[in-house]
Coordinates of C-alpha atoms (C1' of nucleotides) in Angstrom, one line a residue:
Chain K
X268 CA 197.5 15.8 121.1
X269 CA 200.0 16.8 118.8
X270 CA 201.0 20.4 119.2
X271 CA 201.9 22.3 115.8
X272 CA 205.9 23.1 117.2
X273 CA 207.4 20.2 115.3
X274 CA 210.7 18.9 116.6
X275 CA 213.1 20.9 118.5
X276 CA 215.4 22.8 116.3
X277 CA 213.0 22.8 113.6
X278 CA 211.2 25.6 111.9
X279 CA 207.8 26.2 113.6
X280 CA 204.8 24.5 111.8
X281 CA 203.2 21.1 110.8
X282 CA 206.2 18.4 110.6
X283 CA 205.5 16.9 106.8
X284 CA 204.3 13.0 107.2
X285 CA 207.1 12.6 104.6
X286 CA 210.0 13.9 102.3
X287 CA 207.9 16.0 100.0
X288 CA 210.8 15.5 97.1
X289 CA 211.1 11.8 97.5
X290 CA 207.6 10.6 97.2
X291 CA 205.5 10.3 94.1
X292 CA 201.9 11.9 93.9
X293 CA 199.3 11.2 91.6
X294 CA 197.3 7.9 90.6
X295 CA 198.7 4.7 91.0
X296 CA 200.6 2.0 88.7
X297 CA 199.0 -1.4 88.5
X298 CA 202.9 -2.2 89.4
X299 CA 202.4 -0.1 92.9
X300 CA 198.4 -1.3 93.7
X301 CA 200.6 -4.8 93.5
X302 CA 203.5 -3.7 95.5
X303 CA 201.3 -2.5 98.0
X304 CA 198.6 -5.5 98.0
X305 CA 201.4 -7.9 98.4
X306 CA 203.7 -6.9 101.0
X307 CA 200.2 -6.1 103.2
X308 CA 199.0 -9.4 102.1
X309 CA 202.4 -10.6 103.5
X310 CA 203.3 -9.3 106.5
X311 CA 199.9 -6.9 107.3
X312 CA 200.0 -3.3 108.7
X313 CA 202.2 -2.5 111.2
X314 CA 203.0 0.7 110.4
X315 CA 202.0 3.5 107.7
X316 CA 205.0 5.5 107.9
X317 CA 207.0 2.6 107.3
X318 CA 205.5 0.5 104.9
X319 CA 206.2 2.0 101.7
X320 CA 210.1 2.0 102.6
X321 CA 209.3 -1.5 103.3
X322 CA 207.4 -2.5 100.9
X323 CA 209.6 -1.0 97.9
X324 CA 207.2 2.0 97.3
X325 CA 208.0 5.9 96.8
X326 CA 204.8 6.8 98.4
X327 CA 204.0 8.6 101.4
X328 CA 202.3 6.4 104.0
X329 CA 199.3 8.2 104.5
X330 CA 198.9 7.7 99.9
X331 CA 199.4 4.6 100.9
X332 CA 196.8 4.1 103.4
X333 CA 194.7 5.7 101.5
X334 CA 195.1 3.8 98.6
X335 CA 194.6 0.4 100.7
X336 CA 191.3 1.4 102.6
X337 CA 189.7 3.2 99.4
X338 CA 190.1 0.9 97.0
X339 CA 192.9 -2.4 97.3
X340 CA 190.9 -3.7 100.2
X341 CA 189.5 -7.1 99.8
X342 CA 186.3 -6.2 101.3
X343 CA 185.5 -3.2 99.6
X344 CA 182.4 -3.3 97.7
X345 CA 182.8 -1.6 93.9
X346 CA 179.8 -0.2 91.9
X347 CA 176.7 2.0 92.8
X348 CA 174.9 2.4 95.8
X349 CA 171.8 0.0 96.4
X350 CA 168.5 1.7 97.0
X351 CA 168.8 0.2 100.4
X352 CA 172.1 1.8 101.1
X353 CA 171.6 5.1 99.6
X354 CA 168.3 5.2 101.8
X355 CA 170.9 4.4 104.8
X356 CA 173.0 7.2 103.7
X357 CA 170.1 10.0 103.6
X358 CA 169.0 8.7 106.8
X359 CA 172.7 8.9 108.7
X360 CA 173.3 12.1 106.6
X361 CA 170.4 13.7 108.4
X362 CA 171.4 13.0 111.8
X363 CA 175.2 13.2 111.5
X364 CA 175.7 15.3 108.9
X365 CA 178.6 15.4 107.4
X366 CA 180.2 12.1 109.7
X367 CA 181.2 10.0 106.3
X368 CA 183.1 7.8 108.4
X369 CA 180.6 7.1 110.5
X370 CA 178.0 7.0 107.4
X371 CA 180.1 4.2 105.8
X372 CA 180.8 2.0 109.0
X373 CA 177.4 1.1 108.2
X374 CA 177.7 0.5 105.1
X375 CA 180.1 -3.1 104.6
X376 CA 182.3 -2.9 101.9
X377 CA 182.0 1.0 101.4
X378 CA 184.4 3.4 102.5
X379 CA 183.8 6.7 103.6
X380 CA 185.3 8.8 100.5
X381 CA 183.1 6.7 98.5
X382 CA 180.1 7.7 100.4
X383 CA 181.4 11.1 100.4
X384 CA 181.8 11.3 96.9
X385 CA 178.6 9.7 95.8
X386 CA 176.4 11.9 98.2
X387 CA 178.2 15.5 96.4
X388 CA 177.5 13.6 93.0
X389 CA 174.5 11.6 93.2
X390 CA 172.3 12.3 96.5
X391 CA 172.8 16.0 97.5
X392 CA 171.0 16.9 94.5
X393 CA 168.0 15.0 95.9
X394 CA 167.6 17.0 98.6
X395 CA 164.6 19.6 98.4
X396 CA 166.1 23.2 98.3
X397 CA 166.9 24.1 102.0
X398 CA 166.0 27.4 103.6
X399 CA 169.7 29.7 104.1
X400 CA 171.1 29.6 107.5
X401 CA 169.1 26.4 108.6
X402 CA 171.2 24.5 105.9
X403 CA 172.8 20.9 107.4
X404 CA 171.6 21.6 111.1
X405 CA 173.8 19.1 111.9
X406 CA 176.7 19.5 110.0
X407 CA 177.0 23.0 110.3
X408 CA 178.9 22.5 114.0
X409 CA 179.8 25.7 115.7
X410 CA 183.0 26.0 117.2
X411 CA 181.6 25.6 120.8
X412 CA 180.1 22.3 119.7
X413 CA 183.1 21.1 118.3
X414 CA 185.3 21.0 121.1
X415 CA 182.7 19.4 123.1
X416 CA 182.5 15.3 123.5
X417 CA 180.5 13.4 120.8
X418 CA 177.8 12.6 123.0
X419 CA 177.6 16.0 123.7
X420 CA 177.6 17.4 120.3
X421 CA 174.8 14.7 119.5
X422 CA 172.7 15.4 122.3
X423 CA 172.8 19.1 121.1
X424 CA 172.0 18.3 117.9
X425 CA 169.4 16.4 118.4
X426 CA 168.0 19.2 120.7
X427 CA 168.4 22.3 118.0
X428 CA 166.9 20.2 115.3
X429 CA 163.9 19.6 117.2
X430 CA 163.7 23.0 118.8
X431 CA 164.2 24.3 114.8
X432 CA 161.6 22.5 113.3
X433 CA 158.8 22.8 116.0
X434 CA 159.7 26.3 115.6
X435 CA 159.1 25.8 111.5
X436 CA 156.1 23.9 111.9
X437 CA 154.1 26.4 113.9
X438 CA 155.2 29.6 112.2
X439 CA 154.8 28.2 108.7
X440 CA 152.1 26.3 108.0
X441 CA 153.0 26.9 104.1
X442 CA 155.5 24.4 105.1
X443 CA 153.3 21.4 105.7
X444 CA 151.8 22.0 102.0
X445 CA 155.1 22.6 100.4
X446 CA 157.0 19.3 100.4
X447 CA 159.8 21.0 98.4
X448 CA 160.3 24.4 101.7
X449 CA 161.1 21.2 104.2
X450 CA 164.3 20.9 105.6
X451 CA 166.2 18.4 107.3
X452 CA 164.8 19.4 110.8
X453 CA 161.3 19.1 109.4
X454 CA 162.0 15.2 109.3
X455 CA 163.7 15.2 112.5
X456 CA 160.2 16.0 113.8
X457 CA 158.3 12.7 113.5
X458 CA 161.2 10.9 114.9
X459 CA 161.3 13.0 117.8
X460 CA 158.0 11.9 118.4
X461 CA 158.2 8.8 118.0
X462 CA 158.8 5.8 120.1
X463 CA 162.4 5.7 120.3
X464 CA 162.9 9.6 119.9
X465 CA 160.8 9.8 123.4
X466 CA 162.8 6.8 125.0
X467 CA 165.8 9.2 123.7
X468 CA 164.4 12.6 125.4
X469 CA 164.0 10.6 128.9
X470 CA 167.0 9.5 128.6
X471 CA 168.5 10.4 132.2
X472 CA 171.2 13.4 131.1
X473 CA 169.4 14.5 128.7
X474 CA 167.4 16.9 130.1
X475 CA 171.1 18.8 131.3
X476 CA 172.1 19.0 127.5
X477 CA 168.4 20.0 126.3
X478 CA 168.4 22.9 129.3
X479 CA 171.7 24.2 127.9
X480 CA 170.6 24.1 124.6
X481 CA 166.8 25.8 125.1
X482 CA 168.7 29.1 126.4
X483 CA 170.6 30.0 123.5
X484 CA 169.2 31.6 120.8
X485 CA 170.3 31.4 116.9
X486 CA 170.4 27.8 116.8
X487 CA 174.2 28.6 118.1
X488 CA 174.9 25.9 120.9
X489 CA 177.1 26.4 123.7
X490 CA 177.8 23.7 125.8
X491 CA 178.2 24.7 129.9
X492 CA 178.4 20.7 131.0
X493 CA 179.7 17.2 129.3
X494 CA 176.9 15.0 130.3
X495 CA 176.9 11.7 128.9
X496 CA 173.6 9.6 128.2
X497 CA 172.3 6.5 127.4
X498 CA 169.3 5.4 125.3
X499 CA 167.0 2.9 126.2
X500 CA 164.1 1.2 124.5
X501 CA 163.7 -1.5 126.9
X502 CA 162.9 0.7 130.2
X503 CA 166.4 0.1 131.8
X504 CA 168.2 3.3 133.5
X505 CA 171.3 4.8 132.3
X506 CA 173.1 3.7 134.7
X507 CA 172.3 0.2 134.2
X508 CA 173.2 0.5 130.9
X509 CA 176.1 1.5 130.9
X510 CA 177.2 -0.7 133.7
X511 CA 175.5 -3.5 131.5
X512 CA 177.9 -2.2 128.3
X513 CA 180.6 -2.5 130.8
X514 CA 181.1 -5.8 131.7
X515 CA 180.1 -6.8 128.5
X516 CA 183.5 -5.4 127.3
X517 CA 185.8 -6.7 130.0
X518 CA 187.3 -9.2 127.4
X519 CA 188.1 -7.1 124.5
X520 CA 191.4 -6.1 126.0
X521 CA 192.1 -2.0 125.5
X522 CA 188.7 -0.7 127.3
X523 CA 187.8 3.2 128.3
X524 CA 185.0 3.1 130.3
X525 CA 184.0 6.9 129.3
X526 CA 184.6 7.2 126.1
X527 CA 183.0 3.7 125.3
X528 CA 179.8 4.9 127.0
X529 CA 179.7 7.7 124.7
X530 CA 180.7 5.9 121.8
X531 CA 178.2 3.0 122.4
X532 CA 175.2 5.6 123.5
X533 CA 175.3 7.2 120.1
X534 CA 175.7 3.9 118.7
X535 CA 172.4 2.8 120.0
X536 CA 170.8 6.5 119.2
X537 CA 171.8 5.5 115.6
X538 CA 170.2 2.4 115.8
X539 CA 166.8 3.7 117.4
X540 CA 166.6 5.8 114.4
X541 CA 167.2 3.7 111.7
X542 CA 165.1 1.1 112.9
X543 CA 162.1 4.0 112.3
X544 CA 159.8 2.7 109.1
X545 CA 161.5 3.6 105.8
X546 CA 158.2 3.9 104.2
X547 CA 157.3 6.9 106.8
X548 CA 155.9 10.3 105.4
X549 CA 159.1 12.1 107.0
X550 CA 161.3 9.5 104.5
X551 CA 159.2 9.6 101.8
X552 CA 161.9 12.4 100.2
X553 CA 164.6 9.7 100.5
X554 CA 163.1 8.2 97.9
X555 CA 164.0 10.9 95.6
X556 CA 162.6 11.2 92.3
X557 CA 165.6 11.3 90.3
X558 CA 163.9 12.9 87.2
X559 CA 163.2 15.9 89.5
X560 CA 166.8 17.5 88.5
Chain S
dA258 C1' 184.5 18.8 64.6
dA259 C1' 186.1 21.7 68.1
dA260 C1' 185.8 24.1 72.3
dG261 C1' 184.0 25.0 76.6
dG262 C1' 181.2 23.4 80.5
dC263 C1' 180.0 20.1 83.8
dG264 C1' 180.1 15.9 86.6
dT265 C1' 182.5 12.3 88.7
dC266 C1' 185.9 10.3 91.6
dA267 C1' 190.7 9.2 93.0
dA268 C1' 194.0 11.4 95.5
dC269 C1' 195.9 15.1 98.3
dC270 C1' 196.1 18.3 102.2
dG271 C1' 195.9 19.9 106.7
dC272 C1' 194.0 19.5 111.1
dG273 C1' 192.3 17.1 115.3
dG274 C1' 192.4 13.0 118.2
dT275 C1' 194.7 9.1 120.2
dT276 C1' 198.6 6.6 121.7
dC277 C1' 203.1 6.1 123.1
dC278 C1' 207.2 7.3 125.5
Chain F
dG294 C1' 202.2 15.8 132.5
dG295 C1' 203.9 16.9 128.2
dG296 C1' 205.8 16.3 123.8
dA297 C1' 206.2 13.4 119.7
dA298 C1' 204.5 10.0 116.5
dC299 C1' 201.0 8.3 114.1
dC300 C1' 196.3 7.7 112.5
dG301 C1' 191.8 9.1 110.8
dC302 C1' 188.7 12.4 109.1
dG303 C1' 186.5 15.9 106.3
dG304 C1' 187.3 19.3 102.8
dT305 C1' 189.4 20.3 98.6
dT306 C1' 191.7 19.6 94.2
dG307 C1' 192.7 18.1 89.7
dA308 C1' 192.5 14.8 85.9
dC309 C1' 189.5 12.8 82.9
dG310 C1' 185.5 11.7 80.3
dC311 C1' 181.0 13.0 78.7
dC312 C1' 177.7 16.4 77.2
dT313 C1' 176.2 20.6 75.1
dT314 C1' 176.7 24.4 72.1

DNA sequence: AAAGGCGTCAACCGCGGTTCC
DNA sequence: GGGAACCGCGGTTGACGCCTT
């Protein structure tokens, strides 16, 4: 981790990624997009910080990285979100939050301040009004949460969204009338319940993060253990899993088994859920009526 | 027609995480 | 093990165009 002393000799605080006063800002030139497109075209990435030297730019390297993954890469796909993909992106939103990277990994061809963008501009506004303090369960991270592992963090979230909206449903039965009082917990629900969402709650270390969870109160999570887990449709234990996941990945060269378990786990979480019926009552606000505003 | 408000989106900023030495 | 370099992410800003009054 890089500590916030800077070099020695140099004033305390964040080292600038570049010379402030030799670097241009703003929107770029057709003459720099080409500058930029060329020499990566050339002689690809090795470095940010260097590439603009090389490459005959004034830019800072992180403008220019920037510039190449938002909008000079081949691949990226221009133009307004399908249906399909904006139905993706209400479903990831809902159980990440506010992860646009890992919203627009998958999404091909769309880049995470896209996604970011279109959802303050376009989607948000589909959401029914939320009930204060519930807002973005899974967004709204505490710090506790934060400095925990992903897996972690997920496992938790996935445990105060459920704990939340059983707690919603029984107090308020207004809710179940009142489409526009739901929240994004109140969707989490019927996944829970569902197939997948129980293979989820067996899941072997689980239980640990649920029991750490259940005792707080506030919907405030505090971790006391890093647990990882595994999902499983199929019936195979955690441990097989992952040992499976393993030697699957003995070829692809830089490995860590840990933080590939976790990685992958949430990776399969993610694809549990979205492989739940998009035509469900619980996505039926996806939909989103866009006369409603 | 002019001015102010609003929405959109490219780009910037600062921090945390990872990798390298 | 610790510091430095670098990368990636999410939040925020600001320019610009369209809409409303």
């Amino acid at each position: 981790m890089r500590k916030k002393g800077g070099r020695k000799g140099e004033k305390m605080g964040r080292m600038p990624c570049c010379d402030k006063g030799e670097v241009k800002k703003g929107p770029w030139s057709l003459e720099e997009d080409k500058l930029l497109v060329d020499y990566i075209t050339k002689n690809g990435i090795v470095t940010w910080r260097s590439l603009p030297k090389l490459a005959g730019l004034r830019r800072c390297g992180k403008s220019c990285r920037l510039r190449w993954t938002n909008y000079l890469r081949p691949d990226i796909k221009r133009g307004p979100l399908s249906s399909e993909e904006e139905q993706t992106v209400f479903q990831l939103h809902s159980l990440l939050g506010n992860k646009w990277a890992s919203i627009a990994s998958r999404l091909p061809g769309r880049t995470d301040n896209e996604i970011k963008n279109y959802w303050n501009s376009h989607l948000r506004k589909r959401i029914p009004k939320k009930v204060p303090n519930v807002q973005a369960n899974s967004a709204s991270e505490s710090v506790e949460t934060k400095s925990k592992s992903p897996s972690t963090n997920h496992a938790a979230e996935w445990e105060s969204a459920r704990v939340e909206a059983d707690a919603r449903m029984s107090m308020d039965p207004i809710i179940l009338s009142d489409p526009t009082a739901f929240t994004d917990c109140d969707y989490f629900l019927p996944a829970w319940n569902s197939e997948p969402g129980e293979s989820f709650q067996e899941s072997k270390d689980f239980n640990q993060v649920a029991c750490a969870v259940k005792v707080e109160s506030d919907s405030v999570v505090t971790m006391q253990a890093e647990p990882t887990f595994t999902v499983s449709s199929t019936g195979a234990s955690a441990d097989q899993i992952c040992k499976i996941e393993a030697e699957e990945t003995t070829n692809t060269g830089s490995y860590s088994p840990d933080s590939y378990k976790q990685e992958k786990s949430s990776d399969i979480t993610l694809d549990l859920l979205l492989d739940f019926p998009n035509d469900g009552e619980y996505l039926q606000y996806l939909q989103g009526d866009l006369n409603d505003n």
